Structures are given as structure tokens and as C-alpha cells.
mmCIF file of C-alpha atoms (C1' of nucleotides) in Angstrom:
data_model
loop_
_atom_site.group_PDB
_atom_site.id
_atom_site.type_symbol
_atom_site.label_atom_id
_atom_site.label_comp_id
_atom_site.label_asym_id
_atom_site.label_seq_id
_atom_site.Cartn_x
_atom_site.Cartn_y
_atom_site.Cartn_z
ATOM 1 C CA UNK A 262 -31.671 -17.063 1.599
ATOM 2 C CA UNK A 263 -28.263 -16.515 1.455
ATOM 3 C CA UNK A 264 -27.026 -15.191 -1.950
ATOM 4 C CA UNK A 265 -23.765 -16.611 -3.246
ATOM 5 C CA UNK A 266 -20.970 -14.740 -4.676
ATOM 6 C CA UNK A 267 -19.067 -15.590 -7.723
ATOM 7 C CA UNK A 268 -16.250 -17.222 -6.011
ATOM 8 C CA UNK A 269 -18.403 -19.359 -3.830
ATOM 9 C CA UNK A 270 -18.368 -17.829 -0.568
ATOM 10 C CA UNK A 271 -21.567 -16.783 0.806
ATOM 11 C CA UNK A 272 -22.073 -12.919 0.833
ATOM 12 C CA UNK A 273 -23.090 -13.003 4.305
ATOM 13 C CA UNK A 274 -20.150 -14.778 5.457
ATOM 14 C CA UNK A 275 -17.702 -11.881 4.600
ATOM 15 C CA UNK A 276 -15.642 -11.304 7.549
ATOM 16 C CA UNK A 277 -15.647 -7.557 8.674
ATOM 17 C CA UNK A 278 -13.918 -5.956 11.549
ATOM 18 C CA UNK A 279 -10.372 -5.818 12.331
ATOM 19 C CA UNK A 280 -7.439 -8.097 10.666
ATOM 20 C CA UNK A 281 -5.772 -10.816 12.344
ATOM 21 C CA UNK A 282 -2.289 -11.452 11.701
ATOM 22 C CA UNK A 283 -3.075 -14.666 9.910
ATOM 23 C CA UNK A 284 -5.214 -12.661 7.505
ATOM 24 C CA UNK A 285 -2.532 -10.242 6.763
ATOM 25 C CA UNK A 286 0.012 -13.048 6.174
ATOM 26 C CA UNK A 287 -2.335 -14.562 3.689
ATOM 27 C CA UNK A 288 -3.067 -11.212 1.850
ATOM 28 C CA UNK A 289 0.754 -10.634 1.709
ATOM 29 C CA UNK A 290 1.359 -13.843 0.203
ATOM 30 C CA UNK A 291 -1.440 -13.315 -2.359
ATOM 31 C CA UNK A 292 0.100 -10.379 -3.216
ATOM 32 C CA UNK A 293 3.432 -11.535 -3.759
ATOM 33 C CA UNK A 294 2.290 -14.389 -5.949
ATOM 34 C CA UNK A 295 -0.170 -12.468 -7.825
ATOM 35 C CA UNK A 296 0.319 -8.934 -7.541
ATOM 36 C CA UNK A 297 -1.919 -6.062 -6.644
ATOM 37 C CA UNK A 298 -5.507 -5.972 -8.316
ATOM 38 C CA UNK A 299 -7.914 -8.527 -8.888
ATOM 39 C CA UNK A 300 -9.088 -8.123 -5.374
ATOM 40 C CA UNK A 301 -12.407 -10.084 -5.652
ATOM 41 C CA UNK A 302 -9.998 -13.172 -6.589
ATOM 42 C CA UNK A 303 -8.397 -12.998 -3.109
ATOM 43 C CA UNK A 304 -11.231 -14.865 -1.167
ATOM 44 C CA UNK A 305 -11.077 -17.724 -3.622
ATOM 45 C CA UNK A 306 -7.258 -17.923 -4.173
ATOM 46 C CA UNK A 307 -5.998 -16.725 -0.584
ATOM 47 C CA UNK A 308 -8.670 -18.498 1.445
ATOM 48 C CA UNK A 309 -9.490 -15.090 3.141
ATOM 49 C CA UNK A 310 -13.323 -14.615 4.066
ATOM 50 C CA UNK A 311 -13.011 -10.924 3.180
ATOM 51 C CA UNK A 312 -14.258 -8.952 -0.018
ATOM 52 C CA UNK A 313 -12.227 -7.414 -2.607
ATOM 53 C CA UNK A 314 -12.889 -3.831 -1.216
ATOM 54 C CA UNK A 315 -11.758 -4.799 2.202
ATOM 55 C CA UNK A 316 -8.603 -6.539 0.908
ATOM 56 C CA UNK A 317 -7.633 -3.693 -1.195
ATOM 57 C CA UNK A 318 -8.020 -1.132 1.513
ATOM 58 C CA UNK A 319 -5.918 -3.435 3.921
ATOM 59 C CA UNK A 320 -3.232 -3.807 1.496
ATOM 60 C CA UNK A 321 -3.313 -0.122 0.334
ATOM 61 C CA UNK A 322 -3.474 1.566 3.996
ATOM 62 C CA UNK A 323 -1.323 -1.018 5.988
ATOM 63 C CA UNK A 324 0.422 -3.876 4.408
ATOM 64 C CA UNK A 325 2.076 -2.186 1.466
ATOM 65 C CA UNK A 326 5.857 -2.421 1.964
ATOM 66 C CA UNK A 327 6.649 1.143 0.793
ATOM 67 C CA UNK A 328 4.389 2.556 3.528
ATOM 68 C CA UNK A 329 6.026 5.402 6.119
ATOM 69 C CA UNK A 330 5.158 4.721 9.405
ATOM 70 C CA UNK A 331 5.208 7.197 12.370
ATOM 71 C CA UNK A 332 4.045 10.773 12.736
ATOM 72 C CA UNK A 333 3.328 13.207 9.965
ATOM 73 C CA UNK A 334 6.464 15.745 9.940
ATOM 74 C CA UNK A 335 6.229 19.217 9.866
ATOM 75 C CA UNK A 336 7.545 19.322 6.510
ATOM 76 C CA UNK A 337 4.745 16.885 5.455
ATOM 77 C CA UNK A 338 2.352 18.921 7.319
ATOM 78 C CA UNK A 339 3.128 22.106 5.414
ATOM 79 C CA UNK A 340 2.772 20.118 2.050
ATOM 80 C CA UNK A 341 -0.737 18.837 3.254
ATOM 81 C CA UNK A 342 -1.634 22.514 4.114
ATOM 82 C CA UNK A 343 -0.485 23.752 0.851
ATOM 83 C CA UNK A 344 -2.041 21.114 -1.446
ATOM 84 C CA UNK A 345 -5.267 21.075 0.580
ATOM 85 C CA UNK A 346 -5.576 24.791 0.000
ATOM 86 C CA UNK A 347 -5.053 24.297 -3.821
ATOM 87 C CA UNK A 348 -7.017 20.851 -4.248
ATOM 88 C CA UNK A 349 -9.388 20.828 -1.335
ATOM 89 C CA UNK A 350 -10.245 17.369 -0.047
ATOM 90 C CA UNK A 351 -8.700 15.314 -2.905
ATOM 91 C CA UNK A 352 -6.775 13.133 -0.423
ATOM 92 C CA UNK A 353 -5.487 10.591 -3.019
ATOM 93 C CA UNK A 354 -4.157 13.388 -5.092
ATOM 94 C CA UNK A 355 -2.508 14.967 -1.995
ATOM 95 C CA UNK A 356 -1.145 11.446 -1.079
ATOM 96 C CA UNK A 357 0.570 11.169 -4.457
ATOM 97 C CA UNK A 358 2.921 14.019 -3.209
ATOM 98 C CA UNK A 359 3.948 12.275 -0.152
ATOM 99 C CA UNK A 360 5.321 9.294 -0.758
ATOM 100 C CA UNK A 361 4.806 6.465 1.777
ATOM 101 C CA UNK A 362 1.656 8.315 3.127
ATOM 102 C CA UNK A 363 -1.858 7.148 2.184
ATOM 103 C CA UNK A 364 -4.798 8.940 1.460
ATOM 104 C CA UNK A 365 -6.520 7.587 4.545
ATOM 105 C CA UNK A 366 -3.871 8.774 6.863
ATOM 106 C CA UNK A 367 -3.741 12.338 5.410
ATOM 107 C CA UNK A 368 -7.478 12.426 5.488
ATOM 108 C CA UNK A 369 -7.459 11.466 9.284
ATOM 109 C CA UNK A 370 -4.590 13.724 9.889
ATOM 110 C CA UNK A 371 -6.398 16.564 8.391
ATOM 111 C CA UNK A 372 -9.731 16.117 10.242
ATOM 112 C CA UNK A 373 -8.241 15.914 13.606
ATOM 113 C CA UNK A 374 -5.587 18.602 13.159
ATOM 114 C CA UNK A 375 -7.537 21.194 11.035
ATOM 115 C CA UNK A 376 -11.283 20.533 10.905
ATOM 116 C CA UNK A 377 -11.815 22.783 14.214
ATOM 117 C CA UNK A 378 -13.910 25.630 12.555
ATOM 118 C CA UNK A 379 -16.352 27.253 14.666
ATOM 119 C CA UNK A 380 -14.869 26.332 17.908
ATOM 120 C CA UNK A 381 -13.868 29.332 20.020
ATOM 121 C CA UNK A 382 -10.792 29.872 22.116
ATOM 122 C CA UNK A 383 -10.891 26.709 24.191
ATOM 123 C CA UNK A 384 -7.672 25.682 25.928
ATOM 124 C CA UNK A 385 -7.048 22.940 23.501
ATOM 125 C CA UNK A 386 -7.680 25.097 20.511
ATOM 126 C CA UNK A 387 -4.951 27.681 21.867
ATOM 127 C CA UNK A 388 -2.514 24.889 22.203
ATOM 128 C CA UNK A 389 -3.318 23.413 18.642
ATOM 129 C CA UNK A 390 -3.155 27.122 17.229
ATOM 130 C CA UNK A 391 0.174 27.550 19.060
ATOM 131 C CA UNK A 392 1.607 24.190 17.641
ATOM 132 C CA UNK A 393 0.469 25.037 14.089
ATOM 133 C CA UNK A 394 1.848 28.626 14.225
ATOM 134 C CA UNK A 395 5.300 27.196 15.037
ATOM 135 C CA UNK A 396 4.685 25.019 11.988
ATOM 136 C CA UNK A 397 3.422 27.631 9.832
ATOM 137 C CA UNK A 398 6.688 29.573 10.735
ATOM 138 C CA UNK A 399 8.851 26.604 9.810
ATOM 139 C CA UNK A 400 7.279 26.759 6.523
ATOM 140 C CA UNK A 401 7.860 30.444 6.182
ATOM 141 C CA UNK A 402 11.425 30.249 6.905
ATOM 142 C CA UNK A 403 11.717 27.469 4.123
ATOM 143 C CA UNK A 404 10.271 29.525 1.530
ATOM 144 C CA UNK A 405 12.315 32.558 2.522
ATOM 145 C CA UNK A 406 15.668 30.438 2.338
ATOM 146 C CA UNK A 407 14.510 29.379 -1.229
ATOM 147 C CA UNK A 408 13.866 32.777 -2.359
ATOM 148 C CA UNK A 409 16.743 34.432 -0.405
ATOM 149 C CA UNK A 410 18.179 36.118 -3.562
ATOM 150 C CA UNK A 411 14.874 37.425 -4.915
ATOM 151 C CA UNK A 412 13.739 40.891 -4.869
ATOM 152 C CA UNK A 413 10.207 42.121 -4.017
ATOM 153 C CA UNK A 414 9.253 42.750 -7.671
ATOM 154 C CA UNK A 415 10.212 39.329 -8.633
ATOM 155 C CA UNK A 416 8.025 38.143 -5.923
ATOM 156 C CA UNK A 417 5.076 39.967 -6.939
ATOM 157 C CA UNK A 418 5.741 38.639 -10.546
ATOM 158 C CA UNK A 419 5.330 35.233 -9.197
ATOM 159 C CA UNK A 420 2.217 35.673 -7.282
ATOM 160 C CA UNK A 421 0.509 36.943 -10.226
ATOM 161 C CA UNK A 422 1.464 34.084 -12.265
ATOM 162 C CA UNK A 423 0.552 32.009 -9.324
ATOM 163 C CA UNK A 424 -2.913 33.203 -9.484
ATOM 164 C CA UNK A 425 -3.174 32.667 -13.141
ATOM 165 C CA UNK A 426 -2.189 29.124 -12.776
ATOM 166 C CA UNK A 427 -4.583 28.632 -10.101
ATOM 167 C CA UNK A 428 -7.514 30.033 -12.549
ATOM 168 C CA UNK A 429 -6.422 27.657 -15.019
ATOM 169 C CA UNK A 430 -5.854 24.615 -12.880
ATOM 170 C CA UNK A 431 -9.612 24.961 -11.671
ATOM 171 C CA UNK A 432 -10.720 24.398 -15.064
ATOM 172 C CA UNK A 433 -8.328 21.932 -16.332
ATOM 173 C CA UNK A 434 -7.420 18.224 -15.476
ATOM 174 C CA UNK A 435 -5.826 18.721 -12.029
ATOM 175 C CA UNK A 436 -4.697 15.058 -11.808
ATOM 176 C CA UNK A 437 -1.613 16.202 -14.132
ATOM 177 C CA UNK A 438 -0.598 19.174 -11.839
ATOM 178 C CA UNK A 439 1.191 17.292 -8.915
ATOM 179 C CA UNK A 440 2.977 19.821 -6.859
ATOM 180 C CA UNK A 441 6.601 19.481 -6.804
ATOM 181 C CA UNK A 442 8.022 20.870 -3.472
ATOM 182 C CA UNK A 443 11.635 21.949 -3.527
ATOM 183 C CA UNK A 444 13.284 21.318 -0.433
ATOM 184 C CA UNK A 445 16.145 23.206 1.267
ATOM 185 C CA UNK A 446 18.693 21.532 3.643
ATOM 186 C CA UNK A 447 16.811 23.083 6.373
ATOM 187 C CA UNK A 448 13.623 21.042 5.475
ATOM 188 C CA UNK A 449 14.034 18.226 7.999
ATOM 189 C CA UNK A 450 15.124 20.470 10.944
ATOM 190 C CA UNK A 451 12.797 21.711 13.644
ATOM 191 C CA UNK A 452 13.458 25.499 13.411
ATOM 192 C CA UNK A 453 11.152 27.335 15.507
ATOM 193 C CA UNK A 454 11.671 31.283 15.306
ATOM 194 C CA UNK A 455 9.500 33.762 17.457
ATOM 195 C CA UNK A 456 5.974 34.103 16.884
ATOM 196 C CA UNK A 457 4.587 36.949 15.188
ATOM 197 C CA UNK A 458 1.738 39.083 16.588
ATOM 198 C CA UNK A 459 -0.303 38.864 13.521
ATOM 199 C CA UNK A 460 -2.623 35.991 13.717
ATOM 200 C CA UNK A 461 -4.652 36.964 10.847
ATOM 201 C CA UNK A 462 -3.005 34.020 8.807
ATOM 202 C CA UNK A 463 -5.245 31.907 10.996
ATOM 203 C CA UNK A 464 -8.386 33.190 9.181
ATOM 204 C CA UNK A 465 -7.313 31.527 6.414
ATOM 205 C CA UNK A 466 -6.373 28.300 8.099
ATOM 206 C CA UNK A 467 -9.449 28.076 10.151
ATOM 207 C CA UNK A 468 -11.853 28.719 7.405
ATOM 208 C CA UNK A 469 -10.572 26.313 5.040
ATOM 209 C CA UNK A 470 -13.552 24.003 5.206
ATOM 210 C CA UNK A 471 -15.447 26.863 3.318
ATOM 211 C CA UNK A 472 -12.959 26.495 0.598
ATOM 212 C CA UNK A 473 -13.719 23.152 -0.701
ATOM 213 C CA UNK A 474 -15.324 22.480 -3.870
ATOM 214 C CA UNK A 475 -15.223 24.766 -6.839
ATOM 215 C CA UNK A 476 -14.886 28.063 -4.981
ATOM 216 C CA UNK A 477 -11.682 29.261 -6.591
ATOM 217 C CA UNK A 478 -12.050 33.108 -5.378
ATOM 218 C CA UNK A 479 -12.070 31.989 -1.930
ATOM 219 C CA UNK A 480 -9.208 29.818 -2.386
ATOM 220 C CA UNK A 481 -7.371 32.558 -4.002
ATOM 221 C CA UNK A 482 -8.109 34.747 -1.302
ATOM 222 C CA UNK A 483 -6.978 31.953 1.072
ATOM 223 C CA UNK A 484 -3.676 31.579 -0.652
ATOM 224 C CA UNK A 485 -3.084 35.369 -0.613
ATOM 225 C CA UNK A 486 -3.459 35.317 2.989
ATOM 226 C CA UNK A 487 -1.055 32.565 3.469
ATOM 227 C CA UNK A 488 1.446 34.036 0.834
ATOM 228 C CA UNK A 489 1.233 37.699 1.753
ATOM 229 C CA UNK A 490 2.789 37.100 5.310
ATOM 230 C CA UNK A 491 6.006 36.139 3.496
ATOM 231 C CA UNK A 492 6.392 39.875 2.113
ATOM 232 C "C1'" DA B 56 -7.532 7.704 40.995
ATOM 233 C "C1'" DA B 57 -11.397 8.301 37.864
ATOM 234 C "C1'" DA B 58 -14.226 10.430 34.501
ATOM 235 C "C1'" DG B 59 -14.713 12.719 30.484
ATOM 236 C "C1'" DG B 60 -12.716 14.798 26.244
ATOM 237 C "C1'" DA B 61 -9.455 14.753 22.627
ATOM 238 C "C1'" DG B 62 -6.612 12.600 19.465
ATOM 239 C "C1'" DT B 63 -5.432 8.620 16.464
ATOM 240 C "C1'" DC B 64 -5.954 4.830 13.759
ATOM 241 C "C1'" DA B 65 -8.155 1.199 11.035
ATOM 242 C "C1'" DA B 66 -12.135 0.091 8.763
ATOM 243 C "C1'" DC B 67 -16.646 0.340 6.516
ATOM 244 C "C1'" DC B 68 -20.092 2.440 3.275
ATOM 245 C "C1'" DG B 69 -21.900 4.544 -0.755
ATOM 246 C "C1'" DC B 70 -21.057 6.772 -4.621
ATOM 247 C "C1'" DC B 71 -18.872 7.157 -9.117
ATOM 248 C "C1'" DA B 72 -15.763 6.357 -12.982
ATOM 249 C "C1'" DT B 73 -13.821 2.695 -15.775
ATOM 250 C "C1'" DT B 74 -13.520 -1.815 -17.750
ATOM 251 C "C1'" DC B 75 -15.020 -5.919 -19.845
ATOM 252 C "C1'" DG B 76 -18.047 -9.159 -21.989
ATOM 253 C "C1'" DG C 196 -24.249 0.564 -26.631
ATOM 254 C "C1'" DC C 197 -25.585 -1.436 -22.581
ATOM 255 C "C1'" DG C 198 -25.265 -3.383 -18.104
ATOM 256 C "C1'" DA C 199 -22.780 -6.059 -14.460
ATOM 257 C "C1'" DA C 200 -18.431 -6.085 -12.305
ATOM 258 C "C1'" DT C 201 -14.373 -3.861 -10.467
ATOM 259 C "C1'" DG C 202 -11.570 -0.429 -8.392
ATOM 260 C "C1'" DG C 203 -10.960 4.105 -6.538
ATOM 261 C "C1'" DC C 204 -12.246 7.804 -3.667
ATOM 262 C "C1'" DG C 205 -14.210 10.611 0.268
ATOM 263 C "C1'" DG C 206 -17.017 10.496 4.090
ATOM 264 C "C1'" DT C 207 -17.939 8.479 8.058
ATOM 265 C "C1'" DT C 208 -17.943 5.791 12.343
ATOM 266 C "C1'" DG C 209 -16.099 3.122 16.216
ATOM 267 C "C1'" DA C 210 -12.373 1.460 19.141
ATOM 268 C "C1'" DC C 211 -8.682 2.402 21.672
ATOM 269 C "C1'" DT C 212 -5.196 5.266 23.674
ATOM 270 C "C1'" DC C 213 -3.737 9.527 25.862
ATOM 271 C "C1'" DC C 214 -4.364 13.758 28.486
ATOM 272 C "C1'" DT C 215 -6.572 17.021 31.253
ATOM 273 C "C1'" DT C 216 -9.453 18.183 35.021
#
DNA sequence: AAAGGAGTCAACCGCCATTCG
DNA sequence: GCGAATGGCGGTTGACTCCTT
């Protein structure tokens, strides 16, 4: 027999699948009245035949008013790359550094754009590489502008500090170390200089799947591959 | 023009951590 | 202290759209 949930709606009657406009409306009204949280009460209070998890997900990923719509910008992409290199698949942590973007959005973006390891040089892969290479160069130009006045010695000091911090980060509470990205006036512009011949930077990018988890050494190597191209 | 592949997005599932009685 | 309820997160899937051949 069907079991009854606490709110009186039969477990087997939870609706699944795509949300309707009416369900969205009910959920938005509920949040306006009661605020976020208490998601399991939504079914009873808003008249929705959705479980709490489904309601929360719908709100967080789609209905929240502060969500940013549209494609991931080159700048956001560079932030994702950088934070993923540091934190791996901690999508919610990465999302906190990108206001208006959800962990789900970033996760989807990553999987479709960067999780291409192992596939050899098909035409699509080449296109993707070319596209990403341009983005990478954009990121490079950003960094160069930020460090315009610094000489190489200072740079190396920064790198050594960078590695030190990374090692510390891997053993401490990472949630308190959100990356602050300083933007330059050029940040939102599409500046696409000539492509360099050296494609070794891709070695780091295309093998990033291997860098997940706690392998800090590999992560450091990857970061070095990225950063070393700027000097 | 049609078929197949790739990209995109929304949603579900299972696990884990936290909260609460 | 313990167990159930709840919320949050990452992984995965499926449907739809767009692009290429």
C-alpha cells in the first residue's frame, strides 16, 4: 500500500518531470510569503505535488530572481577554469565566486566544454581547442595587464607564494578561501590576439579530470603549466 | 532534406552533513 | 547520545535543439 508522507500527500503521488508555469507560479508565491527553506512544507502550504528536494532545486536553479541568464562569458569561463584547477569538482564553491550562476549551470558547462579527455583530434575537438585557446589568451592578456609594472623576480616570488598557499589550502578549510578575481577594464572585451604555437598548455587542460580529488601535486603541476606561459 | 552527433539544459538520484526532538 | 528529518552537493540521465555530413 501507499505510504503517507507527513504533509498528507502520498509518497507515490509526488509529481516528477518538467515544471509547469503554474507550478512555478505557486512556488514563487510560496517563497515570497515564507522565504527560502522549509522545502518539505511547500507541498502542503503551496498546493504543489512536488517533494521538498524538487522544489528547492527548481528555486535555486531556475526561479531565483538573482540568477544571471545567458551564456557563460569568456571572463566567467576563465574563472571557472582557474577555480576548477584549484578546487576540482566543488561546483557550489565555484558558483559562489560567480554571482548569478548556479552550481548546476557551471557543472553542465564544465562537462560539455572541458570533459573531453581521451578523444583524439576530431574536427570538433579541434574547433573546441581553437575556441578555448582564444579564451585562454584572453585570460593571459588580463593577467599581463594586472601585472604590467612587475618584473620577473617579483613574479617568481608570487609563484612560490602561490604554491605555498596551495599546499596549505589542501589541508585546511577551503570554504573560507573563495578566490577574489580582480578585473581590469578589459575584462568584458573580446580581445583575441594571435595564437601562440606552443600547445603544451593544453596538456594541463585536457588532463584536468585526473586532477580531481586530493592530488595536490598534479594540481600544482597543472597550475605551473598554466602560469608558466605568462612569463 | 534527412540522419546522426554534439551541445545545452533541466531534473532526478544517492550520499553525506547538519539539525532537531 | 541517538535516530529521523531535512538540506546541500556532486553525479548522472534524458529530452530538446542545433550543427554537420
